[in-house]
Coordinates of C-alpha atoms in Angstrom, one line a residue:
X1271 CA 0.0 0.0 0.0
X1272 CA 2.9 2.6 0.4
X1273 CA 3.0 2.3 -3.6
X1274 CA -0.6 3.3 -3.2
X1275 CA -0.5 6.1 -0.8
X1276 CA 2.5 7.9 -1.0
X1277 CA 1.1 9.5 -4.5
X1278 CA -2.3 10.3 -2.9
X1279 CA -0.7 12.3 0.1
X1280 CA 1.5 14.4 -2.7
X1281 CA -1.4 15.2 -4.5
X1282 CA -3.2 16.6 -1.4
X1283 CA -0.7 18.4 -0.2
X1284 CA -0.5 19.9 -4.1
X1285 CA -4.6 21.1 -3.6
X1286 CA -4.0 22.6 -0.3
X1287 CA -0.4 24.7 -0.9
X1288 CA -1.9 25.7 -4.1
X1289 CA -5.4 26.8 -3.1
X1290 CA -4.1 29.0 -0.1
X1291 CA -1.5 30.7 -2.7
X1292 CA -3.6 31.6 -5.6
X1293 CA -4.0 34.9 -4.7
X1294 CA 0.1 35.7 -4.6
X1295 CA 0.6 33.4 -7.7
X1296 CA -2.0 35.8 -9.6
X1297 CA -0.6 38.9 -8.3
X1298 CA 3.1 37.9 -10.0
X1299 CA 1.6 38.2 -13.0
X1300 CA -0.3 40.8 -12.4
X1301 CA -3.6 38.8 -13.1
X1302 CA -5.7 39.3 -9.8
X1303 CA -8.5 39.1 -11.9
X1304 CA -7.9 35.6 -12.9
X1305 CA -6.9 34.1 -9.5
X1306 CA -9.7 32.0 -9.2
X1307 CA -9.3 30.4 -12.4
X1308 CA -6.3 28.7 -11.1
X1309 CA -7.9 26.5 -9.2
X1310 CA -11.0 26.4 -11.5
X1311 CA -8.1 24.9 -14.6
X1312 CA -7.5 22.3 -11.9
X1313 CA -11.3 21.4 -10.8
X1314 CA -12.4 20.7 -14.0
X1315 CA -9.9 18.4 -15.4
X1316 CA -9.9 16.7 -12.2
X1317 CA -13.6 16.3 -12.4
X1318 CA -14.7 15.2 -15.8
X1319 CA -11.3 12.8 -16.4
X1320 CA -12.6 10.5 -13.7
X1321 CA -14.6 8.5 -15.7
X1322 CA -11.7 8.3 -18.2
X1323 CA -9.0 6.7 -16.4
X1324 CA -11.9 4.2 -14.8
X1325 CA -12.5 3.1 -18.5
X1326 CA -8.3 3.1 -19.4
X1327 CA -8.1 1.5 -15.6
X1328 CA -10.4 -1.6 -17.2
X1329 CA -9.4 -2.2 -20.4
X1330 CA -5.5 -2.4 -19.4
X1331 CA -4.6 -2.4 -15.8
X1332 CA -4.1 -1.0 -12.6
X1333 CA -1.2 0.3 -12.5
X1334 CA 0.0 1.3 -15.9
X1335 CA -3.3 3.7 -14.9
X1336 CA -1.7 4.7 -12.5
X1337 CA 1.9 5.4 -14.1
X1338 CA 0.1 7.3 -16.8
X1339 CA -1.4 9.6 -13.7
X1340 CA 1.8 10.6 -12.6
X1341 CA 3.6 11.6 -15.5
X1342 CA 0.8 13.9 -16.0
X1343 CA 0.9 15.2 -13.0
X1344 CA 5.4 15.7 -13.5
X1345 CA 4.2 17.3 -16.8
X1346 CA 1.6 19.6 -15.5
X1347 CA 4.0 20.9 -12.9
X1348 CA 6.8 21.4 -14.6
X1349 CA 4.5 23.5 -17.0
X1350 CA 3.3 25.6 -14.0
X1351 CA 7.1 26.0 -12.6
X1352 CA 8.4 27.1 -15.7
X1353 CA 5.1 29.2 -16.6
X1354 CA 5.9 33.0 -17.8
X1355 CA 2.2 33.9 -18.2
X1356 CA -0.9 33.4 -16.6
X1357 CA -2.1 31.2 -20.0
X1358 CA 0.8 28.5 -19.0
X1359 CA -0.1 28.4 -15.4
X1360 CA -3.5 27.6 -16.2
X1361 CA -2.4 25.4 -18.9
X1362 CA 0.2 23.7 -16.7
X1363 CA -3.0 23.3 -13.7
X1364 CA -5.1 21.8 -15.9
X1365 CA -2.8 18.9 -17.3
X1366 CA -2.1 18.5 -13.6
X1367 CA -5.7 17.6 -13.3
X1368 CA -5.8 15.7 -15.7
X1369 CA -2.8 13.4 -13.5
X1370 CA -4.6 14.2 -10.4
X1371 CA -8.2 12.3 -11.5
X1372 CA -6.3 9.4 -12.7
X1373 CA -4.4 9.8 -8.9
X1374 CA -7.9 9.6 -7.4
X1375 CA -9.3 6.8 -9.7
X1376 CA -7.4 4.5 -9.7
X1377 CA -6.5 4.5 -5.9
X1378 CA -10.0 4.2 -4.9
X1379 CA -10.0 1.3 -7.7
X1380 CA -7.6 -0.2 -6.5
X1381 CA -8.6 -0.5 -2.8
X1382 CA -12.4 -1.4 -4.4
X1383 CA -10.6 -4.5 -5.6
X1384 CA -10.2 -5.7 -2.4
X1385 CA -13.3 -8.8 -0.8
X1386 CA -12.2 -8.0 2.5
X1387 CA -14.1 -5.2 4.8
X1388 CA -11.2 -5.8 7.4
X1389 CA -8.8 -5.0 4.4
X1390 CA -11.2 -2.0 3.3
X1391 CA -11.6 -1.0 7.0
X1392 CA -8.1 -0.4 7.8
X1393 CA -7.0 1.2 3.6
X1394 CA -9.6 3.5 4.2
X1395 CA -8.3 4.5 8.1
X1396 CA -4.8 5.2 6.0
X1397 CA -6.2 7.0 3.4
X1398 CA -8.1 9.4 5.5
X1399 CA -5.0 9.6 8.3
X1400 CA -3.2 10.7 4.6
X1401 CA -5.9 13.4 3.7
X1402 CA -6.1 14.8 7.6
X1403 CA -2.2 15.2 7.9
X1404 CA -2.5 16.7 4.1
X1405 CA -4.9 19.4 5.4
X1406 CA -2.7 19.9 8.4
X1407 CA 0.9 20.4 6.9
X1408 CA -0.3 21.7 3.8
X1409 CA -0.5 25.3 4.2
X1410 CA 2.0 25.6 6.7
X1411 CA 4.3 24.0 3.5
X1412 CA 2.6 26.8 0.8
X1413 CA 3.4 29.3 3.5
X1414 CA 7.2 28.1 3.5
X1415 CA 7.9 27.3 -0.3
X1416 CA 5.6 30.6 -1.3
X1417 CA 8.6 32.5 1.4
X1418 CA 11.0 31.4 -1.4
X1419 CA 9.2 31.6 -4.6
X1420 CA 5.5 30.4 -5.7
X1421 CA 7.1 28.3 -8.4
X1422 CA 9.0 25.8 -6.1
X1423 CA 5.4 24.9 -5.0
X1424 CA 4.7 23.4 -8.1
X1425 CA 8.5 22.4 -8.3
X1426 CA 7.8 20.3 -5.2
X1427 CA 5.7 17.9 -7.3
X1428 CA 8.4 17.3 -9.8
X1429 CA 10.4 14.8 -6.8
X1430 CA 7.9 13.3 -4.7
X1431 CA 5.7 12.2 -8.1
X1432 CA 9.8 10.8 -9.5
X1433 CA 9.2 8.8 -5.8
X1434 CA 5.9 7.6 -6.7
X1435 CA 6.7 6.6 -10.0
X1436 CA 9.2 3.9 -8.5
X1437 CA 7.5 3.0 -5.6
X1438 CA 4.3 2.2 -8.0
X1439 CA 6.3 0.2 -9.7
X1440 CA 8.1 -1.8 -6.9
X1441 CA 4.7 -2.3 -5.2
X1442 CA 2.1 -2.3 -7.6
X1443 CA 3.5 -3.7 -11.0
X1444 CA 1.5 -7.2 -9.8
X1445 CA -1.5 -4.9 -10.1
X1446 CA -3.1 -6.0 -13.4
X1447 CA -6.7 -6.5 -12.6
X1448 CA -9.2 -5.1 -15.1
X1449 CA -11.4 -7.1 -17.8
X1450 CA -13.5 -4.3 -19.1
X1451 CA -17.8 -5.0 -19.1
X1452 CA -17.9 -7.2 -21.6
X1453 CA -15.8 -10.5 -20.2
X1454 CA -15.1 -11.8 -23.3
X1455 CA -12.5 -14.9 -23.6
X1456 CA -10.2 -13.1 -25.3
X1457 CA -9.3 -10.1 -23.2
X1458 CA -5.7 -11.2 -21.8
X1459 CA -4.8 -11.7 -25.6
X1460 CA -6.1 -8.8 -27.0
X1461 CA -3.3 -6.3 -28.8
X1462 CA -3.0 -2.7 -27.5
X1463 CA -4.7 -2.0 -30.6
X1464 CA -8.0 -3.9 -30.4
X1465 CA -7.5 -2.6 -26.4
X1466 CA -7.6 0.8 -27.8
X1467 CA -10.6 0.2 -29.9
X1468 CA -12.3 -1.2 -26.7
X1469 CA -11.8 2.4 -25.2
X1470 CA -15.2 4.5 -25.9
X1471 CA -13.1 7.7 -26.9
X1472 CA -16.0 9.5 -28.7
X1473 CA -17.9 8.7 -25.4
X1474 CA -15.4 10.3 -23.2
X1475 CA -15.0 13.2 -25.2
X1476 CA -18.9 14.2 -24.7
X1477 CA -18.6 13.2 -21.5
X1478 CA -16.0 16.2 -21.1
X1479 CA -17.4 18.2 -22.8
X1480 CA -20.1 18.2 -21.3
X1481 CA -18.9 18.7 -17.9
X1482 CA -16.2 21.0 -18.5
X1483 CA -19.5 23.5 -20.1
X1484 CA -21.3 22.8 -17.1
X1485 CA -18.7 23.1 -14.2
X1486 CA -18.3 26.9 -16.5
X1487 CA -21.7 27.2 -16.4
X1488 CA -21.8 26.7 -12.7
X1489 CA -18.3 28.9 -11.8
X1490 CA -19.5 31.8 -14.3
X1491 CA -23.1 31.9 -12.5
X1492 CA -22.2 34.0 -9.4
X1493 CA -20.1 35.8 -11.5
X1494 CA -21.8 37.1 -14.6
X1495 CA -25.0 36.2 -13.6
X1496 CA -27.3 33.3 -13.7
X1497 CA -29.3 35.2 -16.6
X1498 CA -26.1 35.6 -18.7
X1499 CA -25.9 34.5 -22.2
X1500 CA -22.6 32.7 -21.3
X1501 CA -23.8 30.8 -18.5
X1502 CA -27.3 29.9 -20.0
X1503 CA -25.4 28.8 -23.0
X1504 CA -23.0 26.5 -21.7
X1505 CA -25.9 25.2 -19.3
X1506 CA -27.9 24.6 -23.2
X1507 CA -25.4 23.1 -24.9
X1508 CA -23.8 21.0 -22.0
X1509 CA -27.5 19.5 -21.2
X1510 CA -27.6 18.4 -25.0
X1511 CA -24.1 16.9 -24.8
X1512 CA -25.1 14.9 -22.5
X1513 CA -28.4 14.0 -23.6
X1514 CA -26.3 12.8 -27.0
X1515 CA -24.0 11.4 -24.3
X1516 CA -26.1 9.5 -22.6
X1517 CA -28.2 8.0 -25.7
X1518 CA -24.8 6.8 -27.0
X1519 CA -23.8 4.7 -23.7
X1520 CA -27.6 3.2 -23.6
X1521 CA -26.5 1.9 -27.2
X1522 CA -23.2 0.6 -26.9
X1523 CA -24.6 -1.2 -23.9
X1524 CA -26.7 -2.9 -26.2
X1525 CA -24.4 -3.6 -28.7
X1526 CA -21.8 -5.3 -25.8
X1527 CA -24.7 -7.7 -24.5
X1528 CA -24.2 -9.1 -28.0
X1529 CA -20.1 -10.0 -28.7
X1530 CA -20.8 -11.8 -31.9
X1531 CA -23.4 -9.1 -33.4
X1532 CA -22.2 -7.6 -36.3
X1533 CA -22.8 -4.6 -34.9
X1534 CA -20.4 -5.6 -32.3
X1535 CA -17.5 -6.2 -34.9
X1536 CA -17.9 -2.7 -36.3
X1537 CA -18.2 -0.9 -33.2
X1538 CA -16.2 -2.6 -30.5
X1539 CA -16.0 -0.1 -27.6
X1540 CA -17.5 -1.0 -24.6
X1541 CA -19.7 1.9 -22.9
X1542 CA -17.8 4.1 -20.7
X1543 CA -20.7 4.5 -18.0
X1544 CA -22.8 1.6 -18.5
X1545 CA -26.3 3.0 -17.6
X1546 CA -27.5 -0.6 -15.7
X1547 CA -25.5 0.8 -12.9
X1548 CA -28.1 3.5 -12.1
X1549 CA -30.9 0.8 -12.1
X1550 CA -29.3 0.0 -8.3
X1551 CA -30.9 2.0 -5.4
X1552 CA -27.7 1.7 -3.5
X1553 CA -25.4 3.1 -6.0
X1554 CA -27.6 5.7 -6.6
X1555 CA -28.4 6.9 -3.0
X1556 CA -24.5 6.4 -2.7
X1557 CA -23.5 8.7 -5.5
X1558 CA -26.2 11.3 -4.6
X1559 CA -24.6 10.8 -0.2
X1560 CA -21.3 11.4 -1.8
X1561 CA -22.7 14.5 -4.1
X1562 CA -23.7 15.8 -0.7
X1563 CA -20.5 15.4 1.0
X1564 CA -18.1 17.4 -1.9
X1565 CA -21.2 20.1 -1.5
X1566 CA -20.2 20.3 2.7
X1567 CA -17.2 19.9 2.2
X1568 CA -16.1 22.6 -0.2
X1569 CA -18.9 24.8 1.0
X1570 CA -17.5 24.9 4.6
X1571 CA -13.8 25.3 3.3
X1572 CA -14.9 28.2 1.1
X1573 CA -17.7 30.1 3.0
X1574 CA -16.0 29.8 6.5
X1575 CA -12.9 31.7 5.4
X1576 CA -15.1 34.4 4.0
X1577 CA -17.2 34.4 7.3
X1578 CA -13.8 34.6 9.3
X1579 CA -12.2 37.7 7.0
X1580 CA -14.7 39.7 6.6
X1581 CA -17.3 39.3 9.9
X1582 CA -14.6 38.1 12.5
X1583 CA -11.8 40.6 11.0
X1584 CA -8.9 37.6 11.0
X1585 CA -5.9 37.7 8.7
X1586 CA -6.1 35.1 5.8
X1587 CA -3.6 33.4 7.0
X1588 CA -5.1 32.7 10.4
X1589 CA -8.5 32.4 8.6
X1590 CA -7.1 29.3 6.5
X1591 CA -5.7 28.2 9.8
X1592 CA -9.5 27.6 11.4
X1593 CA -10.0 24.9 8.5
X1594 CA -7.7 22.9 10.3
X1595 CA -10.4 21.9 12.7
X1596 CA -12.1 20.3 10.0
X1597 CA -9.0 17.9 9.8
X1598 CA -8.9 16.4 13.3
X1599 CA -13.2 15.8 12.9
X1600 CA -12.0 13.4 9.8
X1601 CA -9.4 11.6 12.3
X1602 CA -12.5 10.8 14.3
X1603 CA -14.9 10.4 12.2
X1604 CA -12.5 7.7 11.0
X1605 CA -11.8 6.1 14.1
X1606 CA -15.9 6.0 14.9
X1607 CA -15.6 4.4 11.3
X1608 CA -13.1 1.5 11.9
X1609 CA -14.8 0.1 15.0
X1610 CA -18.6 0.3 13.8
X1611 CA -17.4 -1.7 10.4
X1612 CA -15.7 -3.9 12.7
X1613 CA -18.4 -4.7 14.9
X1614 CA -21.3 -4.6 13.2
X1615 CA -20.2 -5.8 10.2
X1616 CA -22.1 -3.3 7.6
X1617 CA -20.7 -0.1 6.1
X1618 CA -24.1 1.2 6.3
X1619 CA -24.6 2.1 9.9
X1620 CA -21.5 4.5 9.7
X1621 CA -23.0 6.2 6.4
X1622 CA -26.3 6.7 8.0
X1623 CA -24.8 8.1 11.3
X1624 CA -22.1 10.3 9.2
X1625 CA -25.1 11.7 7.4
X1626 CA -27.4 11.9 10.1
X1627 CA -24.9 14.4 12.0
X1628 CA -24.4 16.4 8.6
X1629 CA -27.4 18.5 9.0
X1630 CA -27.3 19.0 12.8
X1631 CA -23.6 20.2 12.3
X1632 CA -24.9 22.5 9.2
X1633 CA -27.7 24.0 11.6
X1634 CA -25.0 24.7 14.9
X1635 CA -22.7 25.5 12.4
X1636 CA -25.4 28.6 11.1
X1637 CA -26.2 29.1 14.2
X1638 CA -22.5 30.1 15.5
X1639 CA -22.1 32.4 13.1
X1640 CA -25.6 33.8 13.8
X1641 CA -23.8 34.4 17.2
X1642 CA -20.7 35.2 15.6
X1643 CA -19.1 32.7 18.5
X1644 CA -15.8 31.5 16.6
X1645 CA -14.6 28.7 18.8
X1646 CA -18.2 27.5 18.3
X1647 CA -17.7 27.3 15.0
X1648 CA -14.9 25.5 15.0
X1649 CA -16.0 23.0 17.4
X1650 CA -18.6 22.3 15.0
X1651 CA -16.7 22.4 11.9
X1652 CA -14.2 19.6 13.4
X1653 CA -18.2 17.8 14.2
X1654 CA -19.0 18.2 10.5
X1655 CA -15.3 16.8 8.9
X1656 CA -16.4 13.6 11.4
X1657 CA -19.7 12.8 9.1
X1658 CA -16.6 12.2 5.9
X1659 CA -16.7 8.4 6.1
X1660 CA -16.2 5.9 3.3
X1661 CA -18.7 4.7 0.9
X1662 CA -19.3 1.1 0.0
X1663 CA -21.9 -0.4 -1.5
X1664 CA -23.0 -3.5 -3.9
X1665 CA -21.8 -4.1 -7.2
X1666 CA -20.4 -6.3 -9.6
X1667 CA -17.0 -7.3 -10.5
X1668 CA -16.9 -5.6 -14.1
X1669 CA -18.4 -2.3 -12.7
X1670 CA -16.1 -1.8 -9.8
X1671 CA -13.2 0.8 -11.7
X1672 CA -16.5 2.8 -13.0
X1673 CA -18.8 2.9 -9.8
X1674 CA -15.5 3.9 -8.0
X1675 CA -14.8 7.0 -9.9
X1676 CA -18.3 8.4 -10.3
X1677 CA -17.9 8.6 -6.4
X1678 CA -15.5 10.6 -6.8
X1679 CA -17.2 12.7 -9.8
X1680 CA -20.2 13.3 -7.9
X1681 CA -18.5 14.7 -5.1
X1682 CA -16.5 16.9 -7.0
X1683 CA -20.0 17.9 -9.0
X1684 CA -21.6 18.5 -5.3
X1685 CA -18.6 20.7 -4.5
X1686 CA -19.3 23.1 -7.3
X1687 CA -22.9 23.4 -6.9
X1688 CA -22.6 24.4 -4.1
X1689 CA -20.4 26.9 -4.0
X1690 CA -22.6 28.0 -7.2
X1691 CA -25.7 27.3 -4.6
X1692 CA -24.6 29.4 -1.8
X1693 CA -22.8 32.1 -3.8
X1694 CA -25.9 32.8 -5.2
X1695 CA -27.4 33.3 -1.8
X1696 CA -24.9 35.1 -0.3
X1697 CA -25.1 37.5 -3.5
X1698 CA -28.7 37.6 -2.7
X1699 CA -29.0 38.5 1.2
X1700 CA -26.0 40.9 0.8
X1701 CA -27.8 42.7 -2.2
X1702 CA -30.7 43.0 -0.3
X1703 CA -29.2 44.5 2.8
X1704 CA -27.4 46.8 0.6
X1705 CA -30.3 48.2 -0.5
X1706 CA -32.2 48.8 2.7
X1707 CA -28.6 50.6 3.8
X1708 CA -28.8 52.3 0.7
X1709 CA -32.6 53.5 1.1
X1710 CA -31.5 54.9 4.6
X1711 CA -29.2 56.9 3.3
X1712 CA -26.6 55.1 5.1
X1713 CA -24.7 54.0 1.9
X1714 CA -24.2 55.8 -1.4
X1715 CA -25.7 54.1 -4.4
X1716 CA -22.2 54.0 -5.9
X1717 CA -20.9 52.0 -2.7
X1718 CA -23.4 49.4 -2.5
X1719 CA -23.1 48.8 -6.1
X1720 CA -19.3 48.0 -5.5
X1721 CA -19.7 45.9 -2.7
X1722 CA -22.4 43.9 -3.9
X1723 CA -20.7 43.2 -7.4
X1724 CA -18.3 41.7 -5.2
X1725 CA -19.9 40.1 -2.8
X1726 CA -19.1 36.6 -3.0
X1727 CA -15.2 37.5 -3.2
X1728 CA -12.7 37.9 -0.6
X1729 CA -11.4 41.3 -2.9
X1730 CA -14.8 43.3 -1.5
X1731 CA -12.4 43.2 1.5
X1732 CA -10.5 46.1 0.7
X1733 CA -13.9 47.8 -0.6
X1734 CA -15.2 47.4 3.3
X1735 CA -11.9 48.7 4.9
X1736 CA -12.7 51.8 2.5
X1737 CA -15.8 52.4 4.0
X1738 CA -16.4 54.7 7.5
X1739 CA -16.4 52.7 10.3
X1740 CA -20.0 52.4 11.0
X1741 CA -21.3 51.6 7.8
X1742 CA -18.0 49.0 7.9
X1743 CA -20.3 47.5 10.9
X1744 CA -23.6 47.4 8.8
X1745 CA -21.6 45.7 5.6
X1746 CA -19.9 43.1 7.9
X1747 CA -23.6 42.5 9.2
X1748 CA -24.5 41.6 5.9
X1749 CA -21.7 39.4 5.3
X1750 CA -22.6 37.7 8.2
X1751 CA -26.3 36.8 7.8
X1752 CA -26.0 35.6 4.0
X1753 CA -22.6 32.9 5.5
X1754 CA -25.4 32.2 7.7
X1755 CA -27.9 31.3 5.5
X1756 CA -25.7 30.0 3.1
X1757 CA -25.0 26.6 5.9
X1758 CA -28.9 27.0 6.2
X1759 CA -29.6 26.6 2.5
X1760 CA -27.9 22.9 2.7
X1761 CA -29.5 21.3 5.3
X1762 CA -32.5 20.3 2.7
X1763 CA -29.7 18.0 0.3
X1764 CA -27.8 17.1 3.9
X1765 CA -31.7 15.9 5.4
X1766 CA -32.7 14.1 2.0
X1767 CA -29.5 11.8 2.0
X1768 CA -30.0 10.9 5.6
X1769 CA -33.3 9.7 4.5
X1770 CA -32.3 8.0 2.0
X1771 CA -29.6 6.6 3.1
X1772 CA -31.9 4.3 5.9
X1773 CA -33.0 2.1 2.9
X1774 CA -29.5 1.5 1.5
X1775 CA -29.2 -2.4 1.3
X1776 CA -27.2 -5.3 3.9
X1777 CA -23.7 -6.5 2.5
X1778 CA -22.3 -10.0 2.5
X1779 CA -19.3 -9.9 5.0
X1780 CA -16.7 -11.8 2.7
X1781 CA -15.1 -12.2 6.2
X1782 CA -17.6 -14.6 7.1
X1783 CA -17.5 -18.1 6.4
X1784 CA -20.4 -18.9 4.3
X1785 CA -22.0 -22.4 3.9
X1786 CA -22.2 -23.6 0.4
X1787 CA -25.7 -23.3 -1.5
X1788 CA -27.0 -24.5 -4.5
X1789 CA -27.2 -21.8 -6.0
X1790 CA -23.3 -20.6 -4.5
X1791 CA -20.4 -22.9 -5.3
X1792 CA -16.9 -22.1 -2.7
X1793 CA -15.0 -20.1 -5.0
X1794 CA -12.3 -23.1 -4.3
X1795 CA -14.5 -25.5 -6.1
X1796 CA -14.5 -23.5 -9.3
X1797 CA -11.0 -22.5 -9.5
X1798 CA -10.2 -26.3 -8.8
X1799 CA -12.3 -27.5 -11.4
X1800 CA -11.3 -25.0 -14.3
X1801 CA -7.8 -24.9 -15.7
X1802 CA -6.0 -21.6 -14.4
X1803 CA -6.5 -18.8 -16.4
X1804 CA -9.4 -20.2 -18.1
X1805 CA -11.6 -17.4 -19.3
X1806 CA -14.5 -19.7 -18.5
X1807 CA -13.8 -20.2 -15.0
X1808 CA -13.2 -16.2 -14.6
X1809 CA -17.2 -15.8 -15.7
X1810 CA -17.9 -18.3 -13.5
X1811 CA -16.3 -16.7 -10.7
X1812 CA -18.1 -13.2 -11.4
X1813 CA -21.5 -14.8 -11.3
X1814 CA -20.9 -16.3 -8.0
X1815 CA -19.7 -13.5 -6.9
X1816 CA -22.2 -10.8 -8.5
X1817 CA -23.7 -8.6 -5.8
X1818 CA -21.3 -9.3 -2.9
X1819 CA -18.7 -6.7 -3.9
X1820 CA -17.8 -4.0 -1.1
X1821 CA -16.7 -0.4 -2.9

């Protein structure tokens, strides 16, 4: 597993440096006005390659996958260390993306591959002990390197990713599972060529598209507006891309149900999101919980720094510092984790608690800043990183590398609406207040104008610090009530996946030694019986197997 993590680690200590630097990165190229697209460059490519690399992660192997991953990651940083212009730093974070999804697939792959929920149990207890120390030391490391120069903070990456590289292939070379959704007999001799036919390419370039127009659409809402023609055109065109998208999977799922269709012979890709997946309740509720975590998640990081600048008066630097509550919740949210799986013997009961606790935490949280009480609030943001626990759920063997990165696109997805979501209400309260300030003759139509065009920005700071100090009191009031309802505005998606989330279905604990059925053979029966290697014998095992897979 140190072939496994090590990359993982290096890649969140890449998000955190770089999102608590973007503003100085901008400002060296005298770009302030583009300093969020840094990190936009990044979210998208690390959002809509997911399914991608789940698709290259079944049709070859693991860690090949994973190989390709990193050198996209080396490339993307060396592009953003050597960048002269803000067009190659955004250029340079977006092919880092692009490494950073594969990074995330195939990890979360890889550890889905595993039977065992001991051997899930204690991955996932690494993985999250990986993200928490990640939060911890990241911008403490930006704060260092940035000291020195912003560009040894992508420069960093260039080493550590080398070191991953060969421990991946120390570790993980053995790591060559992946037959694709069509088990046909032939996979382990196919050529790279007919392997590369198998890949749906036109499939994952509308999926892209498609996501990268509306992830825009999304970013661009808050803003230009959500009645811009921009926005409502990448939202128009994005919806049809999909649509075409979507009608285009349905088919090719067809086509693979039937290898020796002529059909079949002419188009031999197999779909890169079959759609029979969604047909499951519990992937669905699972892929909807998860939507809801990126959305608290991100929502908290973002909004809470705002809150703690412009309400509380902190520094940035000891605003970013807060979000490290967040880190030690996750430590025990993961502990709490570990010992209900290991007792109880069903992933479920810590999904229902973690989301269960979401929406209380959401309301204190709202209710702190109400109060404008900061070690409440981050007492209660440590409460709400404790509800970020693993999801698992049943699938089948040839759906594992897919199911496992749409978990990981549907949080990112949740992450960006809502910070679209709750921009859009913090726009709206703070617009509003501006204008009862600015019927009271306490603020100058010109002022409130300023301020609320930049609302749901941390640059209306120096806008406020402008202002005379008692109208600096009424502004910061505003600031305060739309953070507020902002957490409040959540607690609908947060309530309706704990609902949900009660129905999800019982797993079968592959720990547990099971009594032979007739309608189960022991796995030890088939492999004995079949000659090794046998493609027969592998179809076999999948149908014994089908619907006992932990994720």
């Amino acid at each position: 597993m140190i072939g496994l993590f090590v990359p993982v680690f290096f890649e969140t200590i890449d998000y955190t440096v770089v999102s608590t630097a973007q503003v100085h990165i901008a400002s060296a190229f005298n770009r302030l006005d583009l300093e969020s697209y840094i990190g936009t460059a990044f979210l998208l490519t690390s959002t809509v390659f997911l399914p991608v690399f789940a698709s290259i992660a079944d049709v070859w192997d693991r860690h090949w996958t994973l190989q390709l991953s990193l050198v996209f990651f080396i490339v993307g940083s060396a592009v953003s260390t050597g960048s002269e212009n803000m067009a190659t730093m955004l250029a340079g974070r977006g092919i880092a993306g692009i490494g950073a999804a594969g990074l995330q697939a195939v990890v979360r792959i890889i550890m889905a591959d595993s039977r065992s929920l001991n051997d899930n149990n204690w991955q996932q207890t690494l993985l999250f002990f990986l993200y928490t120390v990640g939060f911890c030391v990241g911008p403490v490391i930006g704060g260092a390197l940035l000291s020195v120069s912003f560009r040894w903070i992508f420069a960093i990456n260039l080493p550590t990713s080398f070191v991953g590289i060969v421990l991946a292939f120390l570790f993980l070379r053995t790591r060559t599972k992946g037959r694709g959704f069509t088990d046909s007999p032939s996979v382990e001799k196919e050529s790279t060529l007919e392997r590369l036919a198998r890949v749906d390419w036109f499939g994952a370039s509308l999926f892209m598209a498609g996501g990268i127009l509306i992830l825009l659409a999304l970013n661009w809402g808050s803003v230009f507006g959500w009645n811009s023609g921009r926005v409502i055109a990448c939202f128009v065109v994005g919806g049809i891309v999909y649509i075409v998208f979507i009608g285009l999977e349905l088919f090719l799922g067809r086509t693979a149900s039937h290898a020796a269709s002529s059909i079949r012979r002419v188009l031999p890709m197999d779909p890169m999101i079959p759609m029979d997946i969604f047909s499951s309740y519990d992937v669905c509720i699972d892929l909807f919980t998860m939507f809801v975590s990126g959305l608290v998640m991100l929502v908290a990081f973002y909004f809470i720094s705002i809150y703690m600048i412009v309400v509380t008066g902190l520094s940035s630097t000891k605003a970013g510092a807060q979000l490290i509550y967040f880190a030690p919740g996750m430590g025990v949210g993961s502990l709490l984790q570990i010992q209900m799986v290991k007792y109880l013997r069903q992933p479920k009961y810590p999904i229902i608690l973690g989301t269960t606790i979401t929406p209380i935490a959401l309301g204190l949280i709202s209710m702190a800043m109400q109060n404008i009480k900061r070690p409440q609030i981050n007492g209660f943001l440590a409460m709400a990183g404790s509800t970020a626990v693993h999801i698992r759920f049943l699938q089948s063997n040839d759906r594992v590398a897919i199911v496992a990165a749409l978990t990981l696109f549907f949080r990112s997805l949740g992450g960006t609406v809502g910070l679209a979501q709750c921009g859009a209400v913090l726009n709206s309260k703070i617009q509003s207040h501006m204008a009862s300030l600015t019927s009271s003759g306490l603020l100058t139509p010109a002022q409130a104008s300023e301020l609320s065009q930049s609302a749901g920005s941390l640059t209306s700071l120096q806008s406020i610090d402008a202002l005379p100090l008692e109208v600096q009191a009424l502004v910061r009031e505003a600031f305060r009530s739309g953070s507020r309802w902002s957490f409040i505005s959540l607690i609908p998606w947060a309530g309706l996946a704990c609902i949900c989330t009660f129905f999800l279905s019982r797993i079968k604990d592959t720990n547990v030694p099971q009594p032979p059925s007739p309608k189960e053979v022991p796995l030890e029966a088939v492999s004995e019986s079949m000659p090794p290697g046998d493609a027969t014998a592998d179809k076999d095992l999948i149908t014994v197997e089908l619907d006992s897979k932990v994720v």
